[in-house]
Tab-separated table of C-alpha atoms in Angstrom:
chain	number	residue	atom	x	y	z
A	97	UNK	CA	4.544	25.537	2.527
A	98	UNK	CA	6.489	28.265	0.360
A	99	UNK	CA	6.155	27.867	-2.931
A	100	UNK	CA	9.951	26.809	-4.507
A	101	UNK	CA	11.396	25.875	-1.038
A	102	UNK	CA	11.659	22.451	0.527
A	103	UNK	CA	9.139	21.474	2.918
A	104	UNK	CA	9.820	21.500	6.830
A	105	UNK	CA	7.545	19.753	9.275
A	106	UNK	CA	5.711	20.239	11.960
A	107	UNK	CA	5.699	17.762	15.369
A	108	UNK	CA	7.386	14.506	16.101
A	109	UNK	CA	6.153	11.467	14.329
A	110	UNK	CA	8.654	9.533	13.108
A	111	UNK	CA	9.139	8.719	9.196
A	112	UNK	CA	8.381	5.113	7.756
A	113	UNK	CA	11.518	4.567	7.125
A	114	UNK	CA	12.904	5.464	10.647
A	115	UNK	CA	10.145	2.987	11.597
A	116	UNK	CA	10.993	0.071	9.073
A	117	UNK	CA	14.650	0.528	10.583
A	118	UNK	CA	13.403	-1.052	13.830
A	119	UNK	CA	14.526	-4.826	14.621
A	120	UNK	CA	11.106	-5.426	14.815
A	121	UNK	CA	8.794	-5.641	12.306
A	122	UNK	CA	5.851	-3.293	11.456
A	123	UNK	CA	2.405	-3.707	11.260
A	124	UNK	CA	0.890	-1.095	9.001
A	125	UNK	CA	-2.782	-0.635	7.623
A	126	UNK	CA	-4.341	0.289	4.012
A	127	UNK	CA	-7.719	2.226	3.654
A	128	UNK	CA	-9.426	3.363	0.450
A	129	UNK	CA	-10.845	6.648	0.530
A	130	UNK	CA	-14.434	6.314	0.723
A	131	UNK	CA	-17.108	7.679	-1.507
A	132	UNK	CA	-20.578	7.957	0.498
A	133	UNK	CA	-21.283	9.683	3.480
A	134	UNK	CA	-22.383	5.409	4.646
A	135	UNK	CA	-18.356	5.405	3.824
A	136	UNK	CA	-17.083	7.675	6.345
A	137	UNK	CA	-19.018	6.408	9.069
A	138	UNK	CA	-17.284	3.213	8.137
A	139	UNK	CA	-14.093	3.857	7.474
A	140	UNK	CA	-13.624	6.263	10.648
A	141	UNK	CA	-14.737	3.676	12.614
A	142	UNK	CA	-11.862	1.262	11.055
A	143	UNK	CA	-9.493	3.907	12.190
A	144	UNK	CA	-10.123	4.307	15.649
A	145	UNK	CA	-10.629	0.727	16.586
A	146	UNK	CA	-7.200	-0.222	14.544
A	147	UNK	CA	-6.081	2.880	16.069
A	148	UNK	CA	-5.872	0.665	19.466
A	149	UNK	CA	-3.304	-1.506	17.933
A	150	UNK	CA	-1.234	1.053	17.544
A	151	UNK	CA	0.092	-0.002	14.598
A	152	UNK	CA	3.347	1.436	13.242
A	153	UNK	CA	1.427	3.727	10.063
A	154	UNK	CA	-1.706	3.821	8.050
A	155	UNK	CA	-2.510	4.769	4.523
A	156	UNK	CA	-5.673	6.169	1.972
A	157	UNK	CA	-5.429	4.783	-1.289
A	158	UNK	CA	-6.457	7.047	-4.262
A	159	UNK	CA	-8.952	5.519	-5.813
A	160	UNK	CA	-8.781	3.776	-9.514
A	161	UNK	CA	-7.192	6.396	-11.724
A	162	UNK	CA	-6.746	9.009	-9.290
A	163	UNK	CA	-10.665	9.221	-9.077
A	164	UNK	CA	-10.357	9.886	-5.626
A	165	UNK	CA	-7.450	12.666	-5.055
A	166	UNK	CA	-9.008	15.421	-2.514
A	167	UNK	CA	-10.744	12.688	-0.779
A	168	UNK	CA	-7.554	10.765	-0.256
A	169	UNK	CA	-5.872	13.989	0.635
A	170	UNK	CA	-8.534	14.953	2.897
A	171	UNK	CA	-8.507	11.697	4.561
A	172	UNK	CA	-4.751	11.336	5.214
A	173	UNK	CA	-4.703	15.379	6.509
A	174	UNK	CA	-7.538	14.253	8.897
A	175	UNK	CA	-5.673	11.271	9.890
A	176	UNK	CA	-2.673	13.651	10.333
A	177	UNK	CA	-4.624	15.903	12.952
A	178	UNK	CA	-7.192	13.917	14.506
A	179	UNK	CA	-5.542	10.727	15.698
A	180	UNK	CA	-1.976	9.746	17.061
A	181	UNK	CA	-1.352	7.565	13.921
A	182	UNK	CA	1.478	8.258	11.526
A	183	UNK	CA	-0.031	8.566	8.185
A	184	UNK	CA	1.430	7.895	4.473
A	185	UNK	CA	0.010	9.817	1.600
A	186	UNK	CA	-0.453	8.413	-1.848
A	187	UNK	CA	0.686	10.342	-4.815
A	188	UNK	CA	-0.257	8.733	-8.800
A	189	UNK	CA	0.586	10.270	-12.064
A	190	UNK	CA	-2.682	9.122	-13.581
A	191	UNK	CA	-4.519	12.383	-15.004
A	192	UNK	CA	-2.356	14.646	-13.446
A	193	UNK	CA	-0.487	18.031	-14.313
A	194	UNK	CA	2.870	18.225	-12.437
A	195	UNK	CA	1.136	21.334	-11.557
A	196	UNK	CA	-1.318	19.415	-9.422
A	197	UNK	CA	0.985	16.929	-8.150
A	198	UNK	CA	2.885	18.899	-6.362
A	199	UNK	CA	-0.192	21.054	-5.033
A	200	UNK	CA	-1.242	17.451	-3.558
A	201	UNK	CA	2.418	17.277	-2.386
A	202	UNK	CA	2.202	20.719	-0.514
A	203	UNK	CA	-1.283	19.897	1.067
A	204	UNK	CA	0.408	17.201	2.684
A	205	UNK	CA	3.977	19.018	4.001
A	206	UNK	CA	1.194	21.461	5.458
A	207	UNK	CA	-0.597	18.778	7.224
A	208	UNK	CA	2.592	17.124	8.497
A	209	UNK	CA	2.397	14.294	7.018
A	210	UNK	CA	6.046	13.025	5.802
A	211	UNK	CA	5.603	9.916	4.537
A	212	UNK	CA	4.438	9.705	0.536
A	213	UNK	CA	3.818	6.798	-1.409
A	214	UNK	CA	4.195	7.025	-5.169
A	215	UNK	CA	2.913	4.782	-7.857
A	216	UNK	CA	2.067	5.570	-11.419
A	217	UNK	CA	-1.286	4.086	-10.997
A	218	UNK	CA	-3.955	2.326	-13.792
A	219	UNK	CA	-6.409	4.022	-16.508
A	220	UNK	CA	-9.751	4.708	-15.454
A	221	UNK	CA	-12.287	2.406	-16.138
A	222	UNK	CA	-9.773	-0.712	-17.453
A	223	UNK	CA	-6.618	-0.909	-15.653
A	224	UNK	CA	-5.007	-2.787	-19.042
A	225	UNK	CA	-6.300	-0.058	-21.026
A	226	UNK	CA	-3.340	2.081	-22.625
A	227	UNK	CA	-1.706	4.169	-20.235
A	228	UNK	CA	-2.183	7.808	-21.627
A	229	UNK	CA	0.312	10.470	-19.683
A	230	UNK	CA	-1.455	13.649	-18.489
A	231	UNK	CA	-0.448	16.052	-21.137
A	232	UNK	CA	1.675	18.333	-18.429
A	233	UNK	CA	2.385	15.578	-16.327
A	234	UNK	CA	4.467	12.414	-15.897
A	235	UNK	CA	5.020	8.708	-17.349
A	236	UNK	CA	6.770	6.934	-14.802
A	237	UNK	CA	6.686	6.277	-11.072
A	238	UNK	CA	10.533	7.059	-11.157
A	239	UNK	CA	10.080	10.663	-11.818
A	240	UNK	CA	7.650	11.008	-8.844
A	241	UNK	CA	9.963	9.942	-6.726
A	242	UNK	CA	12.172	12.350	-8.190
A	243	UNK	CA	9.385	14.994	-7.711
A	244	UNK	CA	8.625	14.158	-4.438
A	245	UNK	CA	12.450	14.531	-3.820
A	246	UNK	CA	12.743	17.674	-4.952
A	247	UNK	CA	9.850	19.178	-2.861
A	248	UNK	CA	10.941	18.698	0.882
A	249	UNK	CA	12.273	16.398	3.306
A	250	UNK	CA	9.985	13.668	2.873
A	251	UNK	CA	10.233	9.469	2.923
A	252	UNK	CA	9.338	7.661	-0.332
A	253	UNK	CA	7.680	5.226	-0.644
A	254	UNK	CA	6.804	3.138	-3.978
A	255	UNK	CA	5.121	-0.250	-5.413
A	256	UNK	CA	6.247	-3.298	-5.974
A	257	UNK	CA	5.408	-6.586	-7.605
A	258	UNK	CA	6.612	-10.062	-6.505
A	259	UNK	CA	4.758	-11.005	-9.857
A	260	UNK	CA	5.164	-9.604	-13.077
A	261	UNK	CA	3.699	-6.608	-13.231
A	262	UNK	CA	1.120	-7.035	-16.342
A	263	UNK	CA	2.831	-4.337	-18.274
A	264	UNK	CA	6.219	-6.000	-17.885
A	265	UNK	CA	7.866	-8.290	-20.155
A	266	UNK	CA	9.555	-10.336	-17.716
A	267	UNK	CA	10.131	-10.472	-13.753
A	268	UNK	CA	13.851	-9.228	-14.460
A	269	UNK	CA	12.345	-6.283	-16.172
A	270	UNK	CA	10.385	-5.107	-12.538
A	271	UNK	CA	13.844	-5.843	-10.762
A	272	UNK	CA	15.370	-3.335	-12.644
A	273	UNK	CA	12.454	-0.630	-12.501
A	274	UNK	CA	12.260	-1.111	-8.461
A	275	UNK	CA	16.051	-1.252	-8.493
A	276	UNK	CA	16.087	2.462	-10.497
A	277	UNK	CA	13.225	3.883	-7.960
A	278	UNK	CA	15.687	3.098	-5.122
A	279	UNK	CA	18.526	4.439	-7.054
A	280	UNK	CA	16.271	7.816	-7.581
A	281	UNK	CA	16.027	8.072	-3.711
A	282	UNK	CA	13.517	5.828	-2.714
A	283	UNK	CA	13.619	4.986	0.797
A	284	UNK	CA	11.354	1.649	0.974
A	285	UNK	CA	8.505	-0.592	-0.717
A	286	UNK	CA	5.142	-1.727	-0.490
A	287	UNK	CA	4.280	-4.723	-2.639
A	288	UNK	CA	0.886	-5.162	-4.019
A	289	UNK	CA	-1.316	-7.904	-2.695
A	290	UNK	CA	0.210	-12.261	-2.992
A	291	UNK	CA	-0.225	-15.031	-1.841
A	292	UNK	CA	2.862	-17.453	-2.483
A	293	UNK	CA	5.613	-16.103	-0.069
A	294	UNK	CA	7.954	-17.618	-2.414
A	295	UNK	CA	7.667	-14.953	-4.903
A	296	UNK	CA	7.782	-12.434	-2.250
A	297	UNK	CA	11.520	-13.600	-1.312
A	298	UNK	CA	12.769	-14.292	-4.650
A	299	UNK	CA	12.124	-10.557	-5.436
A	300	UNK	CA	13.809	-9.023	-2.567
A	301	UNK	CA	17.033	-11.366	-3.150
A	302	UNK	CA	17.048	-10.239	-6.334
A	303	UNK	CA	16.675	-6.398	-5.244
A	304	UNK	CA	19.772	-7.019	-2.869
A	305	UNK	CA	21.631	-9.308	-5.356
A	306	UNK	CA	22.032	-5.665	-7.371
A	307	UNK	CA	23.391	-3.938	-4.141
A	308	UNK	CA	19.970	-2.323	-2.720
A	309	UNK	CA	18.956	-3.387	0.756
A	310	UNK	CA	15.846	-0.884	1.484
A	311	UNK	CA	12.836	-2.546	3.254
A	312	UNK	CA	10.686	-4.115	1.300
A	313	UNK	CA	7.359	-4.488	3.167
A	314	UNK	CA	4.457	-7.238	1.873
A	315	UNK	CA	0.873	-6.367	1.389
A	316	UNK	CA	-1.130	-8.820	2.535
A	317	UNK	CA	-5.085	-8.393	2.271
A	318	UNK	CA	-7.358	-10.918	4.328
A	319	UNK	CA	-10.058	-12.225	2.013
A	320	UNK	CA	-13.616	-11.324	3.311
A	321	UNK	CA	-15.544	-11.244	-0.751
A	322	UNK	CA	-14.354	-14.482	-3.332
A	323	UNK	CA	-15.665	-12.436	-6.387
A	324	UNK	CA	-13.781	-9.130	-5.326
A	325	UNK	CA	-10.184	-11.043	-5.042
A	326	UNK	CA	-11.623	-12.973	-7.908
A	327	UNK	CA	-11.908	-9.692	-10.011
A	328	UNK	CA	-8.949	-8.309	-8.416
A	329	UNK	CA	-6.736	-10.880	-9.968
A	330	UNK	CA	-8.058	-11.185	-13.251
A	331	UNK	CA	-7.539	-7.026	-13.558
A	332	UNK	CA	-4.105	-7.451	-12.462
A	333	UNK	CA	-2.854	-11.166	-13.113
A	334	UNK	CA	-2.416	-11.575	-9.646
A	335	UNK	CA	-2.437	-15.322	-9.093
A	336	UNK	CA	-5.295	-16.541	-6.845
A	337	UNK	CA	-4.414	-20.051	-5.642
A	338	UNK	CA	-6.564	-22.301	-7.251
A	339	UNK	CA	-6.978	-24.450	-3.626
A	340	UNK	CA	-8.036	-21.334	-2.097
A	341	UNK	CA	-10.452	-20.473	-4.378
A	342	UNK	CA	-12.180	-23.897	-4.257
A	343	UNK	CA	-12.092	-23.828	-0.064
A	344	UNK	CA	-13.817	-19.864	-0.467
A	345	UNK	CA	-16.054	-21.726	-3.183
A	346	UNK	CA	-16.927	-24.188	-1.107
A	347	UNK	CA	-18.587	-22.013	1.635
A	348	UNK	CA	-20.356	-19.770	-0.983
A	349	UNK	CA	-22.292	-16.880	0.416
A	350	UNK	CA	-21.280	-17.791	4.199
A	351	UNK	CA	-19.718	-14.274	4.930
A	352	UNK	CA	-18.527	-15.408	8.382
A	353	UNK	CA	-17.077	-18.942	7.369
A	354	UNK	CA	-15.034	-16.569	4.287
A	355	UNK	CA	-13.664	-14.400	6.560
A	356	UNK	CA	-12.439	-17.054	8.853
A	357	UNK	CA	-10.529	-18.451	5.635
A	358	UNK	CA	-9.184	-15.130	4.624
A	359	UNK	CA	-8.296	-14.711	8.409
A	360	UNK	CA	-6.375	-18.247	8.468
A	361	UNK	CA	-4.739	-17.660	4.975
A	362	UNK	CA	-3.762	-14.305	5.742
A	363	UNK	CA	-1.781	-15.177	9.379
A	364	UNK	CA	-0.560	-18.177	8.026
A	365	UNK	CA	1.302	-16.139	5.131
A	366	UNK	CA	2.309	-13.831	7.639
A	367	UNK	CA	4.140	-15.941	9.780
A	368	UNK	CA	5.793	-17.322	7.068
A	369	UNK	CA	6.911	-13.916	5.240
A	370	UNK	CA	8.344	-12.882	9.023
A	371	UNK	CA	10.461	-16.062	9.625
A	372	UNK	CA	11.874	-15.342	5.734
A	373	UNK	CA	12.934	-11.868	7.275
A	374	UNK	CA	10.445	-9.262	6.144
A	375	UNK	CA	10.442	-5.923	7.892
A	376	UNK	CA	6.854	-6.010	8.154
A	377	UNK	CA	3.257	-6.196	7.120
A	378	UNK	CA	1.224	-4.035	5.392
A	379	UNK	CA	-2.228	-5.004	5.861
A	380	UNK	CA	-5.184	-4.166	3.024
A	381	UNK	CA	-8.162	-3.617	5.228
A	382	UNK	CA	-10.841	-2.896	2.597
A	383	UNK	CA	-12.157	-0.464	5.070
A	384	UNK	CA	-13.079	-3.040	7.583
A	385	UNK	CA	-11.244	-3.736	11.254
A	386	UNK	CA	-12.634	-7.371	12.268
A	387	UNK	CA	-10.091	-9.200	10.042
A	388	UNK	CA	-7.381	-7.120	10.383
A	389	UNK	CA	-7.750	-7.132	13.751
A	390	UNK	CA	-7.739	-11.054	13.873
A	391	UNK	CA	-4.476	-11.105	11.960
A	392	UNK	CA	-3.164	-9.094	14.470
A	393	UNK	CA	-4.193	-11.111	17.341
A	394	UNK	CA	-2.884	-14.154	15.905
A	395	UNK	CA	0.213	-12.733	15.359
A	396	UNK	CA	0.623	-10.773	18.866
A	397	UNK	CA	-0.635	-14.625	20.472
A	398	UNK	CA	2.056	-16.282	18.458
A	399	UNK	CA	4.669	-13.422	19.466
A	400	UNK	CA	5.606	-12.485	16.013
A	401	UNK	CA	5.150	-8.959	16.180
């Protein structure tokens, strides 16, 4: 990459959003970069044996607070040269100079990979704490787009909520901020993790009532751990079905009967958010295959994807 001129790319692999543009839908996978050498093992072995499924992309999460940047970067380049997937980086604003952002930015036009994802990301440590901007960087996931824009031919990708986001002050309020990351140049979405598929469609109606019809792609995350997605939701007021909670309750510490659950919820919510129209899945693996794979197989049976 030269420094001050757009990126080119090297090889074929398509973009996301040449991808999402297919009349069928996607199936896409989210890892977390890892932290341990135990970590790598695991989450290589993730890859290759989703790798099988050839799934349309795959994605490293930075970790909370951008704890996790040349890892993730590392990861996705690795991804990018060692396996035939097409992989999305993720870019966040959290303790970052612009500086640095778009050094992260160049690693990946050098690796070939295409395909960005920006969020603004949570504090370290308390993801309600007060969001503190980097001192030379940015404030809001709209100006990474912009960034990102600026640097090379890439496809964006951003966040979205089908619930208030907890720093919002209403549900109309995330409309319009995933309405002005389109308008910036976005090409698609990712929503964080749900469970009511009504929420998911009342959000993109509302997205095309204002004129914007770019893909809007669900996460969905297969529960294998009650006190993680337990956690997860009190950090980020997802809402956690209270009958779900007392059928994961009910099986307690039986790791294989909660992962059948998680499995069951998971496909079931699928099929649903597929017959409402969505362009595809975006499946949180949590570094794991078996559940994700099990999705996958329920869905291929049932001939949804």
């Amino acid at each position: 990459m030269t420094l001050g001129a757009p990126s080119t790319f090297p090889g074929d692999r398509p973009t996301v959003g040449h991808l999402l543009a297919s009349p069928e839908p996607t199936i896409s996978f989210e890892f977390f970069a890892p932290k341990t050498p135990e970590g790598d093992v695991l989450l290589w072995q993730a890859i290759r044996e989703l790798e099988a499924l050839r799934p349309a992309y795959v994605s490293i999460t930075y970790g909370a607070g951008g704890t996790t940047r040349d890892t993730t970067v590392a990861w996705t380049e690795r991804i990018a040269g060692e396996t035939t997937l097409v992989p999305m980086g993720h870019l966040t604003a959290v303790n970052h100079s612009v500086a640095e952002l778009r050094n992260v930015i160049g690693h990946y036009a050098d690796a070939g990979v295409r395909n960005v994802l920006t969020v603004r990301g949570d504090p370290p440590g308390d993801p309600q704490a007060e969001w503190i901007a980097h001192p030379n960087g940015l404030t809001h996931a709209d100006e990474l787009v912009r960034l990102v824009r600026e640097s090379g031919d890439f496809c964006v990708g951003v966040a979205a909520f089908v619930e208030q986001h907890p720093r919002s002050r209403s549900l109309a309020e995330d409309v319009d901020t995933l309405v002005r990351k389109f308008q910036l140049g976005a090409d698609f979405a990712i929503t964080q993790i749900f469970f009511n598929w009504e929420d998911y469609v009342r959000l993109r109606d509302a997205v095309a009532a204002r004129g914007y019809d770019n893909p809007i792609v669900p996460g969905v995350m297969p529960v294998t751990n009650v006190s993680q997605i337990e956690r997860f939701a009190q950090l980020t007021g997802m809402v956690f079905p209270v009958a779900l909670a007392a059928r994961l309750r009910e099986v307690g510490d039986d790791a294989t009967a909660v992962r059948a659950i998680g499995v069951e919820v998971a496909t079931a919510l699928s099929d649903r958010l597929l017959a409402e129209g969505a362009p595809g899945l975006h499946l949180i693996t949590l570094n794991r295959s078996t559940s994700s794979r099990e999705v996958w197989r329920n869905l291929r049976e049932g001939a949804l994807v």
